Amino acid sequence: MDKIVKCIAIDDEPLALEVLEKFCNRIEGIELNTYTDPEAGIEAIRQQQPDIVFLDIEMDNINGLAIAAQLPPSTCFIFTTAYLNYVLDGFNLDAVDYLHKPFSFARFETAFNKAMRRVNYNRATLTGRTITVKQEYNNVNIPLDDILYIEAMEGYSKIFCQSRGCVISRIILKNLLAQLPEESFLRIHRSFVVSVSKVKSYTRQRLTLSNDINLPIGRLYATKVMATLAK
């Protein structure tokens, strides 16, 4: 496996999580974090942006279907449950697979491989998407997944990237934002647009990106920011 696969498992039964840990340890390249507290698991999903989520359905105080409905669109999730009556609901939420407890390693591996096909497709799709901007007299292609955030200047935009530092282009933020996919980029302030996948943590006034840069959230944008990042 060329890249670490980040996974999160949420189940209020510790023994069920132990089984998942044992199975994940048999496949190279999986990084698994487990949570018996659903609320802690939801917060971890928001912060860590995992590739795959394993979800129990019947848990105290919350149903796994409700958690699945809050996941970012690019997240693959697999239900792990003893209850077969939720199968249709699970697939209606676009679950990759449904593991009926108790399940074998062979069945787990089949579900994991199905999820990896979707993960790899999502990675390839995002990696292959670029935006072209003019920097001085040159056209510069910037992969969308390389962008951390964009800052508006007077008649310019500063595009901060993970791999190449800052690209400065004579394009106003509004016009640049119109070229970006709405589900992947979010305006948080009249001067800032961020990549949603790079948000590490946030409050109503401020957010922190994956590189620990802190940016302000404008009062007029706060409601939409909170609603978007809570999904």
Tab-separated table of C-alpha atoms in Angstrom:
chain	number	residue	atom	x	y	z
A	1	MET	CA	0.000	0.000	0.000
A	2	ASP	CA	1.651	3.239	-1.191
A	3	LYS	CA	-0.003	5.550	1.312
A	4	ILE	CA	-1.188	5.161	4.900
A	5	VAL	CA	-4.930	4.545	5.092
A	6	LYS	CA	-6.392	6.484	8.022
A	7	CYS	CA	-9.335	4.707	9.627
A	8	ILE	CA	-11.632	5.420	12.560
A	9	ALA	CA	-13.900	2.864	14.235
A	10	ILE	CA	-16.828	3.828	16.467
A	11	ASP	CA	-18.512	1.130	18.542
A	12	ASP	CA	-19.705	1.179	22.145
A	13	GLU	CA	-18.589	-2.449	22.572
A	14	PRO	CA	-14.832	-2.629	23.370
A	15	LEU	CA	-14.660	-6.281	22.255
A	16	ALA	CA	-15.961	-5.338	18.806
A	17	LEU	CA	-13.233	-2.700	18.511
A	18	GLU	CA	-10.620	-5.273	19.542
A	19	VAL	CA	-11.718	-7.490	16.643
A	20	LEU	CA	-11.386	-4.590	14.200
A	21	GLU	CA	-7.939	-3.738	15.578
A	22	LYS	CA	-6.809	-7.345	15.177
A	23	PHE	CA	-8.066	-7.496	11.595
A	24	CYS	CA	-6.562	-4.121	10.673
A	25	ASN	CA	-3.192	-5.201	12.066
A	26	ARG	CA	-3.178	-8.049	9.545
A	27	ILE	CA	-3.231	-5.578	6.641
A	28	GLU	CA	-0.153	-3.424	6.096
A	29	GLY	CA	-0.579	0.345	5.924
A	30	ILE	CA	-3.700	0.843	8.076
A	31	GLU	CA	-3.697	3.457	10.847
A	32	LEU	CA	-6.739	2.810	13.055
A	33	ASN	CA	-8.101	4.928	15.915
A	34	THR	CA	-11.007	3.506	17.916
A	35	TYR	CA	-13.710	5.191	19.995
A	36	THR	CA	-16.343	3.781	22.335
A	37	ASP	CA	-17.783	7.282	22.830
A	38	PRO	CA	-19.694	8.225	19.651
A	39	GLU	CA	-19.377	11.973	20.267
A	40	ALA	CA	-15.598	11.678	20.630
A	41	GLY	CA	-15.546	9.613	17.450
A	42	ILE	CA	-17.517	12.232	15.529
A	43	GLU	CA	-15.116	14.955	16.657
A	44	ALA	CA	-12.149	12.779	15.633
A	45	ILE	CA	-13.652	12.327	12.167
A	46	ARG	CA	-13.974	16.092	11.772
A	47	GLN	CA	-10.391	16.700	12.847
A	48	GLN	CA	-8.591	13.739	11.287
A	49	GLN	CA	-10.502	13.441	7.982
A	50	PRO	CA	-10.085	9.618	7.818
A	51	ASP	CA	-10.252	7.656	4.586
A	52	ILE	CA	-12.502	4.937	6.014
A	53	VAL	CA	-14.897	4.891	8.987
A	54	PHE	CA	-16.218	1.703	10.601
A	55	LEU	CA	-19.556	2.397	12.275
A	56	ASP	CA	-21.700	0.399	14.648
A	57	ILE	CA	-25.399	1.237	14.304
A	58	GLU	CA	-27.117	0.488	17.616
A	59	MET	CA	-25.251	2.513	20.265
A	60	ASP	CA	-26.345	4.224	23.473
A	61	ASN	CA	-27.859	7.667	22.860
A	62	ILE	CA	-27.077	7.752	19.113
A	63	ASN	CA	-27.671	5.702	15.982
A	64	GLY	CA	-24.794	5.052	13.587
A	65	LEU	CA	-27.031	6.094	10.702
A	66	ALA	CA	-27.154	9.607	12.183
A	67	ILE	CA	-23.355	9.699	12.324
A	68	ALA	CA	-23.080	8.503	8.722
A	69	ALA	CA	-25.354	11.328	7.590
A	70	GLN	CA	-22.874	13.852	9.048
A	71	LEU	CA	-19.745	12.472	7.367
A	72	PRO	CA	-17.873	14.525	4.739
A	73	PRO	CA	-18.925	13.460	1.223
A	74	SER	CA	-15.524	11.953	0.407
A	75	THR	CA	-15.467	9.652	3.473
A	76	CYS	CA	-16.010	5.931	2.863
A	77	PHE	CA	-17.837	4.158	5.657
A	78	ILE	CA	-18.646	0.558	6.485
A	79	PHE	CA	-21.350	-0.447	8.951
A	80	THR	CA	-20.431	-3.118	11.524
A	81	THR	CA	-23.557	-4.280	13.310
A	82	ALA	CA	-25.500	-7.267	14.561
A	83	TYR	CA	-28.757	-5.917	13.132
A	84	LEU	CA	-29.710	-6.774	9.539
A	85	ASN	CA	-32.843	-4.613	9.484
A	86	TYR	CA	-30.744	-1.497	8.771
A	87	VAL	CA	-29.133	-2.777	5.567
A	88	LEU	CA	-31.324	-0.772	3.181
A	89	ASP	CA	-30.958	2.417	5.224
A	90	GLY	CA	-27.202	1.940	5.219
A	91	PHE	CA	-26.896	1.604	1.485
A	92	ASN	CA	-29.232	4.560	0.955
A	93	LEU	CA	-26.607	6.596	2.819
A	94	ASP	CA	-23.979	5.296	0.344
A	95	ALA	CA	-22.254	2.875	2.707
A	96	VAL	CA	-19.484	0.914	1.009
A	97	ASP	CA	-20.436	-2.324	2.735
A	98	TYR	CA	-22.268	-3.839	5.690
A	99	LEU	CA	-20.431	-6.247	8.035
A	100	HIS	CA	-22.822	-8.425	9.991
A	101	LYS	CA	-21.396	-9.339	13.412
A	102	PRO	CA	-19.679	-11.661	14.045
A	103	PHE	CA	-17.739	-11.477	10.787
A	104	SER	CA	-14.616	-13.272	9.639
A	105	PHE	CA	-11.323	-11.752	8.546
A	106	ALA	CA	-12.076	-12.828	4.966
A	107	ARG	CA	-15.361	-10.907	5.021
A	108	PHE	CA	-13.632	-7.893	6.611
A	109	GLU	CA	-10.918	-7.968	3.945
A	110	THR	CA	-13.515	-8.011	1.170
A	111	ALA	CA	-15.245	-4.936	2.624
A	112	PHE	CA	-11.923	-3.155	3.171
A	113	ASN	CA	-10.830	-3.800	-0.422
A	114	LYS	CA	-14.143	-2.420	-1.696
A	115	ALA	CA	-13.585	0.710	0.383
A	116	MET	CA	-10.012	1.055	-0.903
A	117	ARG	CA	-11.220	1.037	-4.494
A	118	ARG	CA	-13.379	4.043	-3.658
A	119	VAL	CA	-10.600	5.727	-1.638
A	120	ASN	CA	-8.144	5.327	-4.508
A	121	TYR	CA	-10.699	6.662	-6.978
A	122	ASN	CA	-11.309	9.721	-4.785
A	123	ARG	CA	-7.578	10.316	-4.401
A	124	ALA	CA	-6.968	10.019	-8.127
A	125	THR	CA	-9.878	12.310	-8.937
A	126	LEU	CA	-8.786	15.017	-6.528
A	127	THR	CA	-5.090	14.711	-7.406
A	128	GLY	CA	-5.863	15.045	-11.085
A	129	ARG	CA	-7.781	18.311	-10.658
A	130	THR	CA	-5.863	21.536	-11.005
A	131	ILE	CA	-6.488	25.243	-11.313
A	132	THR	CA	-4.451	27.434	-13.646
A	133	VAL	CA	-3.574	30.985	-12.604
A	134	LYS	CA	-1.270	33.608	-14.065
A	135	GLN	CA	1.765	34.574	-12.021
A	136	GLU	CA	3.486	37.537	-13.661
A	137	TYR	CA	3.832	36.317	-17.276
A	138	ASN	CA	3.563	32.582	-16.599
A	139	ASN	CA	0.605	30.228	-16.346
A	140	VAL	CA	0.920	28.132	-13.194
A	141	ASN	CA	-0.960	24.853	-12.664
A	142	ILE	CA	-1.807	24.222	-9.009
A	143	PRO	CA	-3.278	20.871	-7.867
A	144	LEU	CA	-6.399	21.509	-5.806
A	145	ASP	CA	-5.283	19.113	-3.088
A	146	ASP	CA	-2.076	21.156	-2.655
A	147	ILE	CA	-3.949	24.340	-1.673
A	148	LEU	CA	-4.151	25.187	2.035
A	149	TYR	CA	-5.833	28.578	1.846
A	150	ILE	CA	-6.113	31.723	-0.251
A	151	GLU	CA	-5.756	35.299	0.953
A	152	ALA	CA	-7.193	38.328	-0.817
A	153	MET	CA	-4.901	41.307	-1.430
A	154	GLU	CA	-5.580	44.599	-3.236
A	155	GLY	CA	-6.280	43.331	-6.767
A	156	TYR	CA	-4.353	40.094	-6.117
A	157	SER	CA	-4.762	36.698	-4.486
A	158	LYS	CA	-2.111	34.837	-2.514
A	159	ILE	CA	-2.503	31.060	-2.856
A	160	PHE	CA	-0.739	29.203	-0.054
A	161	CYS	CA	0.241	25.648	-0.982
A	162	GLN	CA	1.712	22.722	0.912
A	163	SER	CA	4.483	21.918	-1.564
A	164	ARG	CA	5.396	25.197	-3.262
A	165	GLY	CA	4.820	27.949	-0.730
A	166	CYS	CA	2.874	30.964	-1.943
A	167	VAL	CA	1.716	31.750	-5.485
A	168	ILE	CA	0.656	35.366	-6.083
A	169	SER	CA	-1.720	35.990	-8.969
A	170	ARG	CA	-3.447	39.077	-10.319
A	171	ILE	CA	-6.955	37.700	-9.856
A	172	ILE	CA	-9.457	38.850	-7.270
A	173	LEU	CA	-10.631	36.360	-4.671
A	174	LYS	CA	-14.249	36.353	-5.860
A	175	ASN	CA	-13.250	35.309	-9.393
A	176	LEU	CA	-10.810	32.715	-8.128
A	177	LEU	CA	-13.400	31.211	-5.785
A	178	ALA	CA	-15.805	30.821	-8.721
A	179	GLN	CA	-13.310	28.424	-10.331
A	180	LEU	CA	-13.007	26.191	-7.247
A	181	PRO	CA	-15.315	23.258	-6.415
A	182	GLU	CA	-17.857	24.456	-3.865
A	183	GLU	CA	-17.723	21.233	-1.846
A	184	SER	CA	-13.944	21.513	-1.339
A	185	PHE	CA	-13.347	25.217	-0.631
A	186	LEU	CA	-15.054	27.554	1.804
A	187	ARG	CA	-14.977	31.320	2.217
A	188	ILE	CA	-14.548	32.060	5.924
A	189	HIS	CA	-13.809	35.795	5.790
A	190	ARG	CA	-13.867	38.553	3.186
A	191	SER	CA	-10.103	38.010	2.911
A	192	PHE	CA	-9.787	34.220	3.253
A	193	VAL	CA	-10.856	31.000	1.525
A	194	VAL	CA	-9.758	27.638	2.951
A	195	SER	CA	-9.565	24.076	1.714
A	196	VAL	CA	-12.193	22.228	3.771
A	197	SER	CA	-10.071	19.060	3.975
A	198	LYS	CA	-7.192	21.023	5.534
A	199	VAL	CA	-9.225	22.319	8.514
A	200	LYS	CA	-7.839	20.818	11.722
A	201	SER	CA	-10.087	22.520	14.308
A	202	TYR	CA	-12.417	25.493	14.557
A	203	THR	CA	-14.583	27.715	16.716
A	204	ARG	CA	-17.098	30.324	15.641
A	205	GLN	CA	-14.368	32.992	15.560
A	206	ARG	CA	-11.277	31.176	14.302
A	207	LEU	CA	-10.025	27.994	12.666
A	208	THR	CA	-6.714	26.136	12.532
A	209	LEU	CA	-5.400	24.435	9.401
A	210	SER	CA	-3.388	21.218	9.169
A	211	ASN	CA	-0.128	23.232	9.141
A	212	ASP	CA	-1.219	24.978	12.398
A	213	ILE	CA	-1.916	28.324	10.681
A	214	ASN	CA	-4.737	30.200	12.462
A	215	LEU	CA	-7.214	32.234	10.414
A	216	PRO	CA	-10.126	34.448	11.526
A	217	ILE	CA	-13.741	33.655	10.682
A	218	GLY	CA	-15.716	36.729	9.697
A	219	ARG	CA	-18.942	37.420	11.580
A	220	LEU	CA	-20.994	37.426	8.375
A	221	TYR	CA	-19.579	34.033	7.352
A	222	ALA	CA	-19.713	32.271	10.727
A	223	THR	CA	-23.116	30.587	10.375
A	224	LYS	CA	-22.315	29.038	6.987
A	225	VAL	CA	-18.822	28.029	8.127
A	226	MET	CA	-20.162	26.246	11.202
A	227	ALA	CA	-22.862	24.465	9.202
A	228	THR	CA	-20.416	23.357	6.490
A	229	LEU	CA	-17.691	22.107	8.801
A	230	ALA	CA	-20.176	20.273	11.013
A	231	LYS	CA	-21.248	18.007	8.141
